[in-house]
PDB file of C-alpha atoms and ligand atoms in Angstrom:
ATOM      1  CA  MET T   1       0.000   0.000   0.000  1.00 95.00           C
ATOM      2  CA  ILE T   2       1.247   3.495  -0.839  1.00 98.00           C
ATOM      3  CA  ILE T   3      -0.035   6.558   1.015  1.00 98.00           C
ATOM      4  CA  ALA T   4       0.820   9.976  -0.471  1.00 98.00           C
ATOM      5  CA  ILE T   5       0.621  12.990   1.837  1.00 98.00           C
ATOM      6  CA  ASP T   6       1.017  16.517   0.508  1.00 97.00           C
ATOM      7  CA  GLY T   7       0.444  19.966   1.917  1.00 96.00           C
ATOM      8  CA  PRO T   8       1.948  23.392   2.606  1.00 96.00           C
ATOM      9  CA  ALA T   9       4.823  24.210   4.976  1.00 94.00           C
ATOM     10  CA  ALA T  10       4.476  23.094   8.598  1.00 94.00           C
ATOM     11  CA  SER T  11       1.041  21.557   8.041  1.00 95.00           C
ATOM     12  CA  GLY T  12       2.004  18.514  10.125  1.00 92.00           C
ATOM     13  CA  LYS T  13       2.563  16.138   7.186  1.00 94.00           C
ATOM     14  CA  GLY T  14       5.724  14.684   8.693  1.00 93.00           C
ATOM     15  CA  THR T  15       4.257  13.934  12.126  1.00 94.00           C
ATOM     16  CA  LEU T  16       1.146  12.474  10.543  1.00 97.00           C
ATOM     17  CA  GLY T  17       3.115  10.444   8.001  1.00 98.00           C
ATOM     18  CA  ARG T  18       5.309   8.928  10.700  1.00 97.00           C
ATOM     19  CA  ARG T  19       2.309   7.978  12.867  1.00 97.00           C
ATOM     20  CA  LEU T  20       0.371   6.460   9.984  1.00 97.00           C
ATOM     21  CA  ALA T  21       3.423   4.489   8.860  1.00 98.00           C
ATOM     22  CA  ASP T  22       4.077   3.175  12.395  1.00 97.00           C
ATOM     23  CA  HIS T  23       0.449   2.191  12.867  1.00 96.00           C
ATOM     24  CA  LEU T  24       0.144   0.459   9.485  1.00 96.00           C
ATOM     25  CA  GLY T  25       3.607  -1.181   9.516  1.00 96.00           C
ATOM     26  CA  LEU T  26       4.788   0.799   6.481  1.00 97.00           C
ATOM     27  CA  ALA T  27       8.055   2.636   5.794  1.00 98.00           C
ATOM     28  CA  HIS T  28       8.015   6.458   5.938  1.00 97.00           C
ATOM     29  CA  LEU T  29       9.916   9.034   3.876  1.00 97.00           C
ATOM     30  CA  ASP T  30       9.764  12.770   4.592  1.00 97.00           C
ATOM     31  CA  THR T  31      10.722  13.884   1.070  1.00 97.00           C
ATOM     32  CA  GLY T  32      11.312  17.460   2.256  1.00 96.00           C
ATOM     33  CA  LEU T  33      14.493  16.105   3.832  1.00 97.00           C
ATOM     34  CA  LEU T  34      15.841  15.224   0.362  1.00 98.00           C
ATOM     35  CA  TYR T  35      15.566  18.844  -0.773  1.00 98.00           C
ATOM     36  CA  ARG T  36      16.894  20.106   2.553  1.00 97.00           C
ATOM     37  CA  ALA T  37      19.900  17.749   2.247  1.00 98.00           C
ATOM     38  CA  VAL T  38      20.694  18.989  -1.274  1.00 98.00           C
ATOM     39  CA  ALA T  39      20.584  22.585  -0.009  1.00 98.00           C
ATOM     40  CA  CYS T  40      22.782  21.642   2.961  1.00 98.00           C
ATOM     41  CA  ALA T  41      25.369  20.029   0.655  1.00 98.00           C
ATOM     42  CA  LEU T  42      25.619  23.294  -1.310  1.00 98.00           C
ATOM     43  CA  ILE T  43      25.991  25.349   1.878  1.00 97.00           C
ATOM     44  CA  ASP T  44      28.745  22.997   3.110  1.00 97.00           C
ATOM     45  CA  ARG T  45      30.591  23.378  -0.217  1.00 96.00           C
ATOM     46  CA  LYS T  46      30.106  27.174  -0.064  1.00 97.00           C
ATOM     47  CA  THR T  47      28.339  26.954  -3.412  1.00 97.00           C
ATOM     48  CA  ALA T  48      25.641  29.472  -4.425  1.00 97.00           C
ATOM     49  CA  LEU T  49      22.064  28.146  -4.307  1.00 97.00           C
ATOM     50  CA  SER T  50      21.643  29.548  -7.816  1.00 97.00           C
ATOM     51  CA  ASP T  51      24.170  27.007  -9.196  1.00 98.00           C
ATOM     52  CA  ILE T  52      21.766  24.532 -10.818  1.00 98.00           C
ATOM     53  CA  ALA T  53      24.528  22.193 -12.049  1.00 98.00           C
ATOM     54  CA  ALA T  54      26.001  21.911  -8.543  1.00 98.00           C
ATOM     55  CA  ALA T  55      22.547  21.367  -7.019  1.00 98.00           C
ATOM     56  CA  THR T  56      21.817  18.644  -9.560  1.00 98.00           C
ATOM     57  CA  HIS T  57      25.134  16.944  -8.817  1.00 97.00           C
ATOM     58  CA  ALA T  58      24.372  17.092  -5.071  1.00 97.00           C
ATOM     59  CA  ALA T  59      20.960  15.506  -5.743  1.00 97.00           C
ATOM     60  CA  GLU T  60      22.452  12.755  -7.930  1.00 96.00           C
ATOM     61  CA  THR T  61      25.042  11.820  -5.309  1.00 96.00           C
ATOM     62  CA  LEU T  62      22.762  12.084  -2.233  1.00 96.00           C
ATOM     63  CA  THR T  63      23.124   9.201   0.254  1.00 94.00           C
ATOM     64  CA  PRO T  64      20.505   8.099   2.844  1.00 92.00           C
ATOM     65  CA  GLU T  65      23.034   8.882   5.628  1.00 94.00           C
ATOM     66  CA  GLN T  66      22.866  12.593   4.779  1.00 95.00           C
ATOM     67  CA  LEU T  67      19.159  12.636   5.736  1.00 95.00           C
ATOM     68  CA  ALA T  68      19.997  12.099   9.431  1.00 95.00           C
ATOM     69  CA  ASP T  69      21.813  15.456   9.784  1.00 96.00           C
ATOM     70  CA  PRO T  70      19.986  17.467  12.510  1.00 93.00           C
ATOM     71  CA  ARG T  71      20.844  20.738  10.711  1.00 94.00           C
ATOM     72  CA  LEU T  72      18.314  19.827   8.017  1.00 96.00           C
ATOM     73  CA  ARG T  73      15.392  20.609  10.344  1.00 92.00           C
ATOM     74  CA  GLY T  74      16.411  24.242  10.904  1.00 90.00           C
ATOM     75  CA  ALA T  75      14.297  27.114   9.565  1.00 88.00           C
ATOM     76  CA  ALA T  76      16.994  28.396   7.210  1.00 91.00           C
ATOM     77  CA  MET T  77      17.349  25.027   5.503  1.00 95.00           C
ATOM     78  CA  GLY T  78      13.598  24.966   4.718  1.00 92.00           C
ATOM     79  CA  GLU T  79      13.976  28.273   2.916  1.00 92.00           C
ATOM     80  CA  PHE T  80      17.081  27.119   1.009  1.00 96.00           C
ATOM     81  CA  ALA T  81      15.329  23.833   0.107  1.00 96.00           C
ATOM     82  CA  SER T  82      12.425  25.755  -1.390  1.00 93.00           C
ATOM     83  CA  VAL T  83      14.863  27.618  -3.683  1.00 95.00           C
ATOM     84  CA  ILE T  84      16.668  24.559  -5.078  1.00 97.00           C
ATOM     85  CA  SER T  85      13.468  22.483  -5.250  1.00 95.00           C
ATOM     86  CA  ALA T  86      12.231  24.683  -8.099  1.00 95.00           C
ATOM     87  CA  TYR T  87      14.999  23.334 -10.391  1.00 96.00           C
ATOM     88  CA  GLN T  88      13.635  20.612 -12.691  1.00 96.00           C
ATOM     89  CA  PRO T  89      16.964  18.678 -12.955  1.00 97.00           C
ATOM     90  CA  VAL T  90      17.144  18.514  -9.140  1.00 97.00           C
ATOM     91  CA  ARG T  91      13.598  17.136  -8.971  1.00 97.00           C
ATOM     92  CA  ASP T  92      14.360  14.627 -11.736  1.00 97.00           C
ATOM     93  CA  ALA T  93      17.474  13.427  -9.898  1.00 97.00           C
ATOM     94  CA  LEU T  94      15.499  12.852  -6.674  1.00 97.00           C
ATOM     95  CA  LEU T  95      12.663  11.019  -8.400  1.00 97.00           C
ATOM     96  CA  ALA T  96      14.468   7.672  -8.703  1.00 92.00           C
ATOM     97  CA  PHE T  97      15.242   7.640  -4.960  1.00 93.00           C
ATOM     98  CA  GLN T  98      11.575   8.316  -4.143  1.00 97.00           C
ATOM     99  CA  HIS T  99      10.256   5.707  -6.618  1.00 96.00           C
ATOM    100  CA  GLN T 100      12.562   3.062  -5.205  1.00 95.00           C
ATOM    101  CA  PHE T 101      11.460   3.920  -1.665  1.00 96.00           C
ATOM    102  CA  ALA T 102       7.759   3.769  -2.634  1.00 98.00           C
ATOM    103  CA  ARG T 103       8.139   0.357  -4.267  1.00 96.00           C
ATOM    104  CA  GLN T 104       9.236  -1.496  -1.096  1.00 96.00           C
ATOM    105  CA  GLN T 105       7.015  -4.114   0.534  1.00 96.00           C
ATOM    106  CA  PRO T 106       4.604  -4.053   2.276  1.00 96.00           C
ATOM    107  CA  GLY T 107       4.359  -0.383   1.316  1.00 97.00           C
ATOM    108  CA  ALA T 108       5.266   3.159   2.206  1.00 98.00           C
ATOM    109  CA  VAL T 109       4.025   6.549   3.301  1.00 98.00           C
ATOM    110  CA  LEU T 110       5.692   9.497   1.549  1.00 98.00           C
ATOM    111  CA  ASP T 111       5.036  13.120   2.424  1.00 98.00           C
ATOM    112  CA  GLY T 112       5.916  16.255   0.483  1.00 97.00           C
ATOM    113  CA  ARG T 113       4.457  18.641  -2.095  1.00 96.00           C
ATOM    114  CA  ASP T 114       4.099  16.565  -5.265  1.00 96.00           C
ATOM    115  CA  ILE T 115       3.726  12.982  -4.038  1.00 98.00           C
ATOM    116  CA  GLY T 116       0.118  12.511  -5.169  1.00 98.00           C
ATOM    117  CA  THR T 117       0.598  14.474  -8.385  1.00 97.00           C
ATOM    118  CA  VAL T 118       4.065  13.478  -9.668  1.00 97.00           C
ATOM    119  CA  VAL T 119       5.954  10.935  -7.528  1.00 98.00           C
ATOM    120  CA  CYS T 120       3.163   8.425  -6.813  1.00 98.00           C
ATOM    121  CA  PRO T 121       0.185   9.285  -9.029  1.00 98.00           C
ATOM    122  CA  ASP T 122      -1.124   5.722  -8.509  1.00 97.00           C
ATOM    123  CA  ALA T 123      -0.964   5.843  -4.678  1.00 98.00           C
ATOM    124  CA  ASP T 124      -3.747   3.893  -2.934  1.00 97.00           C
ATOM    125  CA  VAL T 125      -4.608   6.887  -0.764  1.00 98.00           C
ATOM    126  CA  LYS T 126      -3.781  10.574  -1.294  1.00 98.00           C
ATOM    127  CA  LEU T 127      -4.172  13.012   1.575  1.00 98.00           C
ATOM    128  CA  PHE T 128      -3.798  16.787   1.310  1.00 98.00           C
ATOM    129  CA  ILE T 129      -3.131  18.280   4.745  1.00 98.00           C
ATOM    130  CA  THR T 130      -3.894  21.944   5.353  1.00 97.00           C
ATOM    131  CA  ALA T 131      -4.145  24.302   8.324  1.00 97.00           C
ATOM    132  CA  ALA T 132      -4.483  28.078   8.692  1.00 97.00           C
ATOM    133  CA  PRO T 133      -1.089  29.829   8.221  1.00 97.00           C
ATOM    134  CA  GLU T 134      -1.249  31.327  11.761  1.00 97.00           C
ATOM    135  CA  GLU T 135      -1.732  27.876  13.277  1.00 97.00           C
ATOM    136  CA  ARG T 136       1.088  26.412  11.175  1.00 97.00           C
ATOM    137  CA  ALA T 137       3.366  29.263  12.268  1.00 97.00           C
ATOM    138  CA  ARG T 138       2.393  28.645  15.914  1.00 97.00           C
ATOM    139  CA  ARG T 139       3.311  24.947  15.635  1.00 96.00           C
ATOM    140  CA  ARG T 140       6.603  25.630  13.796  1.00 95.00           C
ATOM    141  CA  HIS T 141       7.480  28.309  16.383  1.00 96.00           C
ATOM    142  CA  LEU T 142       7.060  25.740  19.177  1.00 95.00           C
ATOM    143  CA  GLU T 143       9.018  23.095  17.250  1.00 92.00           C
ATOM    144  CA  LEU T 144      11.932  25.482  16.593  1.00 92.00           C
ATOM    145  CA  GLN T 145      11.923  26.656  20.225  1.00 94.00           C
ATOM    146  CA  ASN T 146      12.217  23.024  21.314  1.00 93.00           C
ATOM    147  CA  ARG T 147      15.249  22.744  19.024  1.00 89.00           C
ATOM    148  CA  GLY T 148      16.768  25.812  20.708  1.00 92.00           C
ATOM    149  CA  GLU T 149      16.134  28.064  17.681  1.00 89.00           C
ATOM    150  CA  ASN T 150      14.637  31.369  18.792  1.00 91.00           C
ATOM    151  CA  THR T 151      13.058  32.768  15.617  1.00 91.00           C
ATOM    152  CA  ALA T 152      10.206  35.279  16.207  1.00 95.00           C
ATOM    153  CA  TYR T 153       6.646  34.083  15.458  1.00 97.00           C
ATOM    154  CA  ASP T 154       6.079  36.904  12.929  1.00 97.00           C
ATOM    155  CA  THR T 155       9.245  35.968  11.033  1.00 96.00           C
ATOM    156  CA  ILE T 156       8.149  32.335  10.897  1.00 96.00           C
ATOM    157  CA  LEU T 157       4.687  33.310   9.628  1.00 97.00           C
ATOM    158  CA  SER T 158       6.093  35.473   6.832  1.00 96.00           C
ATOM    159  CA  ASP T 159       8.659  32.751   5.933  1.00 94.00           C
ATOM    160  CA  ILE T 160       5.870  30.174   5.677  1.00 95.00           C
ATOM    161  CA  LEU T 161       3.718  32.423   3.483  1.00 95.00           C
ATOM    162  CA  ARG T 162       6.644  33.269   1.186  1.00 93.00           C
ATOM    163  CA  ARG T 163       7.660  29.608   0.880  1.00 92.00           C
ATOM    164  CA  ASP T 164       4.074  28.479   0.159  1.00 94.00           C
ATOM    165  CA  GLY T 165       3.830  31.167  -2.525  1.00 93.00           C
ATOM    166  CA  ARG T 166       7.055  29.984  -4.163  1.00 91.00           C
ATOM    167  CA  ASP T 167       6.066  26.291  -3.898  1.00 92.00           C
ATOM    168  CA  MET T 168       2.592  26.882  -5.380  1.00 93.00           C
ATOM    169  CA  THR T 169       3.641  29.082  -8.281  1.00 94.00           C
ATOM    170  CA  ARG T 170       6.770  27.297  -9.545  1.00 91.00           C
ATOM    171  CA  SER T 171       6.411  25.784 -13.002  1.00 91.00           C
ATOM    172  CA  THR T 172       7.784  22.362 -12.035  1.00 90.00           C
ATOM    173  CA  ALA T 173       5.690  20.104  -9.760  1.00 90.00           C
ATOM    174  CA  PRO T 174       3.918  22.942  -7.929  1.00 92.00           C
ATOM    175  CA  LEU T 175       2.286  22.320  -4.559  1.00 93.00           C
ATOM    176  CA  LYS T 176      -1.340  21.379  -5.210  1.00 93.00           C
ATOM    177  CA  ALA T 177      -3.840  18.723  -4.234  1.00 96.00           C
ATOM    178  CA  ALA T 178      -4.214  15.847  -6.697  1.00 97.00           C
ATOM    179  CA  ALA T 179      -7.704  15.672  -8.201  1.00 97.00           C
ATOM    180  CA  ASP T 180      -8.382  12.465  -6.249  1.00 97.00           C
ATOM    181  CA  ALA T 181      -6.829  13.621  -2.933  1.00 98.00           C
ATOM    182  CA  LEU T 182      -8.831  13.763   0.306  1.00 98.00           C
ATOM    183  CA  THR T 183      -8.284  17.095   2.063  1.00 97.00           C
ATOM    184  CA  LEU T 184      -7.899  17.253   5.839  1.00 97.00           C
ATOM    185  CA  ASP T 185      -7.893  20.657   7.548  1.00 97.00           C
ATOM    186  CA  THR T 186      -6.041  20.272  10.853  1.00 96.00           C
ATOM    187  CA  THR T 187      -6.409  23.891  12.059  1.00 97.00           C
ATOM    188  CA  HIS T 188      -8.521  22.751  15.012  1.00 96.00           C
ATOM    189  CA  LEU T 189      -7.043  19.256  15.408  1.00 96.00           C
ATOM    190  CA  ASP T 190      -4.124  18.300  17.637  1.00 94.00           C
ATOM    191  CA  ALA T 191      -1.667  15.625  16.433  1.00 94.00           C
ATOM    192  CA  GLU T 192      -3.731  12.767  17.908  1.00 96.00           C
ATOM    193  CA  ALA T 193      -7.018  13.992  16.418  1.00 97.00           C
ATOM    194  CA  ALA T 194      -5.361  14.558  13.033  1.00 97.00           C
ATOM    195  CA  PHE T 195      -3.972  11.012  13.124  1.00 97.00           C
ATOM    196  CA  LYS T 196      -7.402   9.517  13.920  1.00 97.00           C
ATOM    197  CA  ALA T 197      -9.097  11.580  11.199  1.00 97.00           C
ATOM    198  CA  ALA T 198      -6.448  10.577   8.640  1.00 97.00           C
ATOM    199  CA  LEU T 199      -6.729   6.916   9.601  1.00 97.00           C
ATOM    200  CA  ALA T 200     -10.497   7.077   9.074  1.00 96.00           C
ATOM    201  CA  LEU T 201      -9.890   8.522   5.585  1.00 97.00           C
ATOM    202  CA  VAL T 202      -7.393   5.747   4.777  1.00 97.00           C
ATOM    203  CA  ALA T 203      -9.897   3.122   5.973  1.00 95.00           C
ATOM    204  CA  ALA T 204     -12.703   4.668   3.931  1.00 94.00           C
ATOM    205  CA  ARG T 205     -10.606   5.015   0.750  1.00 95.00           C
ATOM    206  CA  THR T 206      -9.173   1.472   0.914  1.00 94.00           C
ATOM    207  CA  GLY T 207     -12.349  -0.193   2.175  1.00 89.00           C
ATOM    208  CA  LYS T 208     -10.268  -1.722   5.004  1.00 87.00           C
ATOM    209  CA  THR T 209     -12.482  -0.544   7.863  1.00 78.00           C
ATOM    210  CA  ASP T 210     -10.495  -2.578  10.445  1.00 81.00           C
ATOM    211  CA  LEU T 211      -7.516  -0.204   9.949  1.00 79.00           C
ATOM    212  CA  ALA T 212      -9.220   2.580  11.884  1.00 72.00           C
ATOM    213  CA  SER T 213      -9.806   0.508  15.034  1.00 65.00           C
TER     214      SER T 213
HETATM  215  O1  CDP B   1       8.561  20.764   7.027  1.00 57.33           O
HETATM  216  P1  CDP B   1       8.127  21.795   6.032  1.00 57.33           P
HETATM  217  O2  CDP B   1       6.705  21.596   5.570  1.00 57.33           O
HETATM  218  O3  CDP B   1       8.397  23.199   6.490  1.00 57.33           O
HETATM  219  O4  CDP B   1       9.073  21.657   4.755  1.00 57.33           O
HETATM  220  P2  CDP B   1       9.609  20.358   4.026  1.00 57.33           P
HETATM  221  O5  CDP B   1       8.468  19.404   3.782  1.00 57.33           O
HETATM  222  O6  CDP B   1      10.803  19.834   4.729  1.00 57.33           O
HETATM  223  O7  CDP B   1      10.046  20.948   2.592  1.00 57.33           O
HETATM  224  C1  CDP B   1      11.023  21.957   2.460  1.00 57.33           C
HETATM  225  C2  CDP B   1      10.920  22.520   1.037  1.00 57.33           C
HETATM  226  O8  CDP B   1      11.281  21.473   0.108  1.00 57.33           O
HETATM  227  C3  CDP B   1       9.508  22.948   0.613  1.00 57.33           C
HETATM  228  O9  CDP B   1       9.235  24.308   0.888  1.00 57.33           O
HETATM  229  C4  CDP B   1       9.487  22.661  -0.873  1.00 57.33           C
HETATM  230  O10 CDP B   1       9.971  23.744  -1.625  1.00 57.33           O
HETATM  231  C5  CDP B   1      10.467  21.518  -1.058  1.00 57.33           C
HETATM  232  N1  CDP B   1       9.809  20.232  -1.295  1.00 57.33           N
HETATM  233  C6  CDP B   1       9.392  19.949  -2.583  1.00 57.33           C
HETATM  234  O11 CDP B   1       9.524  20.772  -3.468  1.00 57.33           O
HETATM  235  N2  CDP B   1       8.845  18.733  -2.877  1.00 57.33           N
HETATM  236  C7  CDP B   1       8.670  17.813  -1.932  1.00 57.33           C
HETATM  237  N3  CDP B   1       8.151  16.625  -2.261  1.00 57.33           N
HETATM  238  C8  CDP B   1       9.067  18.084  -0.597  1.00 57.33           C
HETATM  239  C9  CDP B   1       9.627  19.319  -0.299  1.00 57.33           C
END
């Protein structure tokens, strides 16, 4: 079974994806980490983010070990990732990695921006996770504080809005819900409630009603 989860910045896709994967015994890939790792490789090599050839090379030579770097979760890396993720050759280079991950048995949960539309158009279930920008900024603010990063709430909110704008308007694999995606607005749901609601959608879409119990 393949579950595709897409949605805007800090919508809780990663937390939800991990919980669904654990519950269903599936593997989980936060595809945002791939783009963050490519950006991080460029920063480490002191290479400009505008260097498409270097970004493509970093994507082609990416190893799974690079995804464990705690620096990837920082606010700055999300911004840098959004810049290099607009390059078509970078996206193409990361596609094989994602396809291979999705093909494993008994299945996988992948979360990102274009999973239901480009990476796994045949996924068994497609979820599009949204939440009001202010609520997403509140959650990201808390998450960054817990990491020891003291970015102001207003800065986080404007970063999120700018990044969403860039992700939705880029010409290659823009952020959007697939036509057959089920949308879940988590503005008023905590992580547990969002997990239960998502599980109910998976059960309904697959016809496996026992999954939700
Ligand atoms: O955790 P958050 O939602 O803030 O970001 P992320 O999922 O780690 O993604 C970081 C950036 O990578 C996004 O703003 C997108 O520009 C890009 N991305 C993408 O283009 N396609 C994906 N499948 C995943 C992430």
